[in-house]
């Protein structure tokens, strides 16, 4: 399905925003400003931007641990800088500095957050999907997962239950080829991981996860099916992460030339070519998008750097809903 | 109006009356709907509410994961773990997810769910159907572990647990299911986090939960005949523990015995003992005693199981020892 020029321009800008977001995060992770581990999603923008583009604010989203892009785009524009300041461990962060890179959530747009345990959200997502059935509304749940996630036993329990109960759930499996250093073909018997869903009689397909038009088309069909009450879909989106597993991982396990070959399939490059060749978008229009994104990102970075750190003693808040925990 | 009913019936009544009151409450688990649960605790619920009682696959992670997701949407799931031992196959959802959600969401949403877990030994089912699992959960801030000892507590604590916004692991001891006692017909709550002084005394404090309470009561009677006054504390909520009630009691008696069904190592007895050693050292008139199972898996053969589980005589021995010290 070809997108309209306006639609493609919009998602191109989305993708550029999350690409630049990640590049800035990488700068500040490498120079030590951002504490802890950072899992970057550069190279996977089409899968994230395309899926979020299809969803409503009231749909439940469970991003994966490489999900900054999906998180940022789920958030309202005015909240996006708070996604970055959360990663910077600041008090203004969307989780007040409690969660960081792996736990950014925003309940106002039903971004339910990730969880540092692979395969955990695939069963938590059953609950939000179940809620839609219980309350008889048409909100859909989308859970992002990676090729590595599929090694977890919870994936079996989740797909088995969602398929049996026809829950409105879409599994977006971004196959970026590697679970840290282990290629998916070394850890799984299937050539295409989507075939795993067929055993549960769940419609399952493998698509080019770097082609935003294909991502949007297939996701829309899966979401529509879920909204109609026809049950879950598994979509394997083939992609590639350009960085190592975490920022700083040299990724020496990848064969020579592999990264370069995938960079030829850069989702931004593909979308830009379509815009220019099929829709006649000029270099100046592309530059204007880029300029807008730069202004936006510069604001996020400034906000993140200037925000105060959280009060250490606030660490004892919110352990329980109804009782205090002792501080120092 | 109070009647005499069983612990099982009291639990069933708590769920039924809460479901009448709040349509966000539902039950799920293995065989809980049409069959009414392996122990019959959810009998009759599916017949009344076929769309609010769900039989699931044997998928404890999916069950507890579903509870986490549904509860942050405002529902109030009550799941059953047929045997508490199965908590190992859903441990991640309880420990890494349920216990952290309120913290992560900064109070905007929480895992307002109850996992009813059938616990304890003595039914000759060996080590995968008999364990006391509370120590596995007691160092997870964010979780609540509730442990009723009587039918009255079974109803009042389960109602309070369903209404509570934290994730509650609700322990039901198999040996208590047929115990009968007075239970009000109407809905009532027994507050969580509050221990109950079952009997006042001045010489020895015995802390005992769930099925161990009967040992404490029998021992208190036996010691009373010898002129020794025993105070009994039933924690009701095992974690977070009501430290104040225990401290007040031991400050008065100066002697503590903890009776716990599980192995000695790292049980609630260990925590209570360490707390008193830290905070009440100068009040202690005798060493703290723990009466527990042996540090073994729970064996199958009846003679072996009885050998391993706590013995009533050990409670009396402990009482005599702390008095003689």
mmCIF file with all atom_site columns, C-alpha atoms in Angstrom, chain B residues 205-318:
data_model
loop_
_atom_site.group_PDB
_atom_site.id
_atom_site.type_symbol
_atom_site.label_atom_id
_atom_site.label_alt_id
_atom_site.label_comp_id
_atom_site.label_asym_id
_atom_site.label_entity_id
_atom_site.label_seq_id
_atom_site.pdbx_PDB_ins_code
_atom_site.Cartn_x
_atom_site.Cartn_y
_atom_site.Cartn_z
_atom_site.occupancy
_atom_site.B_iso_or_equiv
_atom_site.pdbx_formal_charge
_atom_site.auth_seq_id
_atom_site.auth_comp_id
_atom_site.auth_asym_id
_atom_site.auth_atom_id
_atom_site.pdbx_PDB_model_num
ATOM 1   C CA . UNK B 1 205 ? 5.743  -14.319 73.536 1.00 0.00 ? 205 UNK B CA 1
ATOM 2   C CA . UNK B 1 206 ? 4.964  -16.905 70.875 1.00 0.00 ? 206 UNK B CA 1
ATOM 3   C CA . UNK B 1 207 ? 4.639  -15.658 67.282 1.00 0.00 ? 207 UNK B CA 1
ATOM 4   C CA . UNK B 1 208 ? 2.817  -18.172 65.098 1.00 0.00 ? 208 UNK B CA 1
ATOM 5   C CA . UNK B 1 209 ? 1.046  -17.864 61.740 1.00 0.00 ? 209 UNK B CA 1
ATOM 6   C CA . UNK B 1 210 ? -1.532 -19.945 59.902 1.00 0.00 ? 210 UNK B CA 1
ATOM 7   C CA . UNK B 1 211 ? -1.688 -23.586 61.010 1.00 0.00 ? 211 UNK B CA 1
ATOM 8   C CA . UNK B 1 212 ? 1.038  -23.016 63.597 1.00 0.00 ? 212 UNK B CA 1
ATOM 9   C CA . UNK B 1 213 ? -1.349 -20.911 65.666 1.00 0.00 ? 213 UNK B CA 1
ATOM 10  C CA . UNK B 1 214 ? -2.972 -24.061 67.046 1.00 0.00 ? 214 UNK B CA 1
ATOM 11  C CA . UNK B 1 215 ? 0.401  -25.242 68.398 1.00 0.00 ? 215 UNK B CA 1
ATOM 12  C CA . UNK B 1 216 ? 0.825  -21.914 70.143 1.00 0.00 ? 216 UNK B CA 1
ATOM 13  C CA . UNK B 1 217 ? -2.660 -22.044 71.642 1.00 0.00 ? 217 UNK B CA 1
ATOM 14  C CA . UNK B 1 218 ? -2.220 -25.585 72.904 1.00 0.00 ? 218 UNK B CA 1
ATOM 15  C CA . UNK B 1 219 ? 1.193  -24.753 74.330 1.00 0.00 ? 219 UNK B CA 1
ATOM 16  C CA . UNK B 1 220 ? -0.197 -21.664 76.052 1.00 0.00 ? 220 UNK B CA 1
ATOM 17  C CA . UNK B 1 221 ? -2.826 -23.820 77.759 1.00 0.00 ? 221 UNK B CA 1
ATOM 18  C CA . UNK B 1 222 ? -0.271 -26.399 78.803 1.00 0.00 ? 222 UNK B CA 1
ATOM 19  C CA . UNK B 1 223 ? 2.130  -23.777 80.163 1.00 0.00 ? 223 UNK B CA 1
ATOM 20  C CA . UNK B 1 224 ? -0.702 -21.974 81.957 1.00 0.00 ? 224 UNK B CA 1
ATOM 21  C CA . UNK B 1 225 ? -1.313 -25.160 83.940 1.00 0.00 ? 225 UNK B CA 1
ATOM 22  C CA . UNK B 1 226 ? 2.284  -24.824 85.128 1.00 0.00 ? 226 UNK B CA 1
ATOM 23  C CA . UNK B 1 227 ? 1.787  -21.178 86.030 1.00 0.00 ? 227 UNK B CA 1
ATOM 24  C CA . UNK B 1 228 ? 3.547  -19.762 82.959 1.00 0.00 ? 228 UNK B CA 1
ATOM 25  C CA . UNK B 1 229 ? 1.724  -16.986 81.116 1.00 0.00 ? 229 UNK B CA 1
ATOM 26  C CA . UNK B 1 230 ? 2.097  -17.055 77.316 1.00 0.00 ? 230 UNK B CA 1
ATOM 27  C CA . UNK B 1 231 ? 1.223  -14.189 74.974 1.00 0.00 ? 231 UNK B CA 1
ATOM 28  C CA . UNK B 1 232 ? 0.414  -15.217 71.399 1.00 0.00 ? 232 UNK B CA 1
ATOM 29  C CA . UNK B 1 233 ? 0.900  -12.968 68.383 1.00 0.00 ? 233 UNK B CA 1
ATOM 30  C CA . UNK B 1 234 ? -0.603 -13.947 65.058 1.00 0.00 ? 234 UNK B CA 1
ATOM 31  C CA . UNK B 1 235 ? 1.082  -11.758 62.398 1.00 0.00 ? 235 UNK B CA 1
ATOM 32  C CA . UNK B 1 236 ? -1.830 -12.015 59.890 1.00 0.00 ? 236 UNK B CA 1
ATOM 33  C CA . UNK B 1 237 ? 0.316  -10.058 57.400 1.00 0.00 ? 237 UNK B CA 1
ATOM 34  C CA . UNK B 1 238 ? 3.702  -11.756 57.205 1.00 0.00 ? 238 UNK B CA 1
ATOM 35  C CA . UNK B 1 239 ? 5.248  -9.080  55.009 1.00 0.00 ? 239 UNK B CA 1
ATOM 36  C CA . UNK B 1 240 ? 5.497  -6.179  55.630 1.00 0.00 ? 240 UNK B CA 1
ATOM 37  C CA . UNK B 1 241 ? 5.522  -7.332  59.234 1.00 0.00 ? 241 UNK B CA 1
ATOM 38  C CA . UNK B 1 242 ? 3.850  -5.485  62.110 1.00 0.00 ? 242 UNK B CA 1
ATOM 39  C CA . UNK B 1 243 ? 7.056  -5.048  64.060 1.00 0.00 ? 243 UNK B CA 1
ATOM 40  C CA . UNK B 1 244 ? 5.555  -2.769  66.699 1.00 0.00 ? 244 UNK B CA 1
ATOM 41  C CA . UNK B 1 245 ? 3.090  -5.316  68.060 1.00 0.00 ? 245 UNK B CA 1
ATOM 42  C CA . UNK B 1 246 ? 5.821  -7.939  68.338 1.00 0.00 ? 246 UNK B CA 1
ATOM 43  C CA . UNK B 1 247 ? 8.241  -5.487  69.968 1.00 0.00 ? 247 UNK B CA 1
ATOM 44  C CA . UNK B 1 248 ? 5.662  -4.321  72.496 1.00 0.00 ? 248 UNK B CA 1
ATOM 45  C CA . UNK B 1 249 ? 4.984  -7.896  73.461 1.00 0.00 ? 249 UNK B CA 1
ATOM 46  C CA . UNK B 1 250 ? 8.618  -8.954  73.790 1.00 0.00 ? 250 UNK B CA 1
ATOM 47  C CA . UNK B 1 251 ? 9.459  -5.742  75.683 1.00 0.00 ? 251 UNK B CA 1
ATOM 48  C CA . UNK B 1 252 ? 6.922  -7.010  78.214 1.00 0.00 ? 252 UNK B CA 1
ATOM 49  C CA . UNK B 1 253 ? 7.753  -10.739 78.305 1.00 0.00 ? 253 UNK B CA 1
ATOM 50  C CA . UNK B 1 254 ? 11.479 -10.679 77.478 1.00 0.00 ? 254 UNK B CA 1
ATOM 51  C CA . UNK B 1 255 ? 11.187 -14.113 75.863 1.00 0.00 ? 255 UNK B CA 1
ATOM 52  C CA . UNK B 1 256 ? 10.350 -15.002 72.273 1.00 0.00 ? 256 UNK B CA 1
ATOM 53  C CA . UNK B 1 257 ? 9.547  -18.220 70.469 1.00 0.00 ? 257 UNK B CA 1
ATOM 54  C CA . UNK B 1 258 ? 8.670  -18.158 66.788 1.00 0.00 ? 258 UNK B CA 1
ATOM 55  C CA . UNK B 1 259 ? 6.802  -21.157 65.421 1.00 0.00 ? 259 UNK B CA 1
ATOM 56  C CA . UNK B 1 260 ? 6.985  -21.401 61.661 1.00 0.00 ? 260 UNK B CA 1
ATOM 57  C CA . UNK B 1 261 ? 6.118  -24.328 59.468 1.00 0.00 ? 261 UNK B CA 1
ATOM 58  C CA . UNK B 1 262 ? 8.823  -23.880 56.822 1.00 0.00 ? 262 UNK B CA 1
ATOM 59  C CA . UNK B 1 263 ? 12.539 -24.602 57.128 1.00 0.00 ? 263 UNK B CA 1
ATOM 60  C CA . UNK B 1 264 ? 14.441 -22.713 59.801 1.00 0.00 ? 264 UNK B CA 1
ATOM 61  C CA . UNK B 1 265 ? 16.823 -20.945 57.470 1.00 0.00 ? 265 UNK B CA 1
ATOM 62  C CA . UNK B 1 266 ? 15.726 -17.402 56.504 1.00 0.00 ? 266 UNK B CA 1
ATOM 63  C CA . UNK B 1 267 ? 12.081 -17.708 57.484 1.00 0.00 ? 267 UNK B CA 1
ATOM 64  C CA . UNK B 1 268 ? 10.003 -15.026 59.185 1.00 0.00 ? 268 UNK B CA 1
ATOM 65  C CA . UNK B 1 269 ? 11.500 -16.286 62.442 1.00 0.00 ? 269 UNK B CA 1
ATOM 66  C CA . UNK B 1 270 ? 14.910 -15.201 61.201 1.00 0.00 ? 270 UNK B CA 1
ATOM 67  C CA . UNK B 1 271 ? 13.651 -11.726 60.393 1.00 0.00 ? 271 UNK B CA 1
ATOM 68  C CA . UNK B 1 272 ? 11.836 -11.328 63.701 1.00 0.00 ? 272 UNK B CA 1
ATOM 69  C CA . UNK B 1 273 ? 14.867 -12.619 65.588 1.00 0.00 ? 273 UNK B CA 1
ATOM 70  C CA . UNK B 1 274 ? 17.231 -10.238 63.813 1.00 0.00 ? 274 UNK B CA 1
ATOM 71  C CA . UNK B 1 275 ? 14.887 -7.318  64.387 1.00 0.00 ? 275 UNK B CA 1
ATOM 72  C CA . UNK B 1 276 ? 14.664 -8.006  68.109 1.00 0.00 ? 276 UNK B CA 1
ATOM 73  C CA . UNK B 1 277 ? 18.414 -8.524  68.361 1.00 0.00 ? 277 UNK B CA 1
ATOM 74  C CA . UNK B 1 278 ? 18.900 -5.098  66.807 1.00 0.00 ? 278 UNK B CA 1
ATOM 75  C CA . UNK B 1 279 ? 16.172 -3.175  68.549 1.00 0.00 ? 279 UNK B CA 1
ATOM 76  C CA . UNK B 1 280 ? 15.299 -4.931  71.797 1.00 0.00 ? 280 UNK B CA 1
ATOM 77  C CA . UNK B 1 281 ? 18.538 -6.595  72.884 1.00 0.00 ? 281 UNK B CA 1
ATOM 78  C CA . UNK B 1 282 ? 18.487 -5.225  76.411 1.00 0.00 ? 282 UNK B CA 1
ATOM 79  C CA . UNK B 1 283 ? 14.963 -6.514  77.040 1.00 0.00 ? 283 UNK B CA 1
ATOM 80  C CA . UNK B 1 284 ? 15.717 -10.141 76.241 1.00 0.00 ? 284 UNK B CA 1
ATOM 81  C CA . UNK B 1 285 ? 15.844 -12.471 79.242 1.00 0.00 ? 285 UNK B CA 1
ATOM 82  C CA . UNK B 1 286 ? 16.621 -15.598 77.218 1.00 0.00 ? 286 UNK B CA 1
ATOM 83  C CA . UNK B 1 287 ? 17.841 -16.545 73.752 1.00 0.00 ? 287 UNK B CA 1
ATOM 84  C CA . UNK B 1 288 ? 15.249 -16.358 70.984 1.00 0.00 ? 288 UNK B CA 1
ATOM 85  C CA . UNK B 1 289 ? 13.971 -19.793 69.969 1.00 0.00 ? 289 UNK B CA 1
ATOM 86  C CA . UNK B 1 290 ? 12.650 -20.948 66.617 1.00 0.00 ? 290 UNK B CA 1
ATOM 87  C CA . UNK B 1 291 ? 10.486 -24.040 66.215 1.00 0.00 ? 291 UNK B CA 1
ATOM 88  C CA . UNK B 1 292 ? 10.452 -24.953 62.536 1.00 0.00 ? 292 UNK B CA 1
ATOM 89  C CA . UNK B 1 293 ? 10.700 -27.710 59.975 1.00 0.00 ? 293 UNK B CA 1
ATOM 90  C CA . UNK B 1 294 ? 14.062 -29.256 59.368 1.00 0.00 ? 294 UNK B CA 1
ATOM 91  C CA . UNK B 1 295 ? 16.106 -27.709 56.588 1.00 0.00 ? 295 UNK B CA 1
ATOM 92  C CA . UNK B 1 296 ? 15.139 -30.391 54.061 1.00 0.00 ? 296 UNK B CA 1
ATOM 93  C CA . UNK B 1 297 ? 12.687 -30.704 51.180 1.00 0.00 ? 297 UNK B CA 1
ATOM 94  C CA . UNK B 1 298 ? 9.300  -31.992 52.408 1.00 0.00 ? 298 UNK B CA 1
ATOM 95  C CA . UNK B 1 299 ? 9.396  -35.784 51.958 1.00 0.00 ? 299 UNK B CA 1
ATOM 96  C CA . UNK B 1 300 ? 6.513  -38.009 50.879 1.00 0.00 ? 300 UNK B CA 1
ATOM 97  C CA . UNK B 1 301 ? 6.415  -40.989 53.275 1.00 0.00 ? 301 UNK B CA 1
ATOM 98  C CA . UNK B 1 302 ? 4.167  -40.026 56.196 1.00 0.00 ? 302 UNK B CA 1
ATOM 99  C CA . UNK B 1 303 ? 6.734  -40.973 58.824 1.00 0.00 ? 303 UNK B CA 1
ATOM 100 C CA . UNK B 1 304 ? 9.385  -38.949 57.060 1.00 0.00 ? 304 UNK B CA 1
ATOM 101 C CA . UNK B 1 305 ? 7.136  -35.922 56.581 1.00 0.00 ? 305 UNK B CA 1
ATOM 102 C CA . UNK B 1 306 ? 6.097  -35.964 60.230 1.00 0.00 ? 306 UNK B CA 1
ATOM 103 C CA . UNK B 1 307 ? 9.743  -36.154 61.192 1.00 0.00 ? 307 UNK B CA 1
ATOM 104 C CA . UNK B 1 308 ? 10.560 -33.053 59.173 1.00 0.00 ? 308 UNK B CA 1
ATOM 105 C CA . UNK B 1 309 ? 7.579  -30.800 60.036 1.00 0.00 ? 309 UNK B CA 1
ATOM 106 C CA . UNK B 1 310 ? 7.557  -28.871 63.356 1.00 0.00 ? 310 UNK B CA 1
ATOM 107 C CA . UNK B 1 311 ? 6.571  -30.938 66.396 1.00 0.00 ? 311 UNK B CA 1
ATOM 108 C CA . UNK B 1 312 ? 4.281  -29.682 69.094 1.00 0.00 ? 312 UNK B CA 1
ATOM 109 C CA . UNK B 1 313 ? 6.623  -31.079 71.748 1.00 0.00 ? 313 UNK B CA 1
ATOM 110 C CA . UNK B 1 314 ? 9.331  -28.782 70.407 1.00 0.00 ? 314 UNK B CA 1
ATOM 111 C CA . UNK B 1 315 ? 7.189  -25.788 71.332 1.00 0.00 ? 315 UNK B CA 1
ATOM 112 C CA . UNK B 1 316 ? 6.907  -27.027 74.912 1.00 0.00 ? 316 UNK B CA 1
ATOM 113 C CA . UNK B 1 317 ? 10.638 -27.749 75.038 1.00 0.00 ? 317 UNK B CA 1
ATOM 114 C CA . UNK B 1 318 ? 11.333 -24.230 73.792 1.00 0.00 ? 318 UNK B CA 1
#
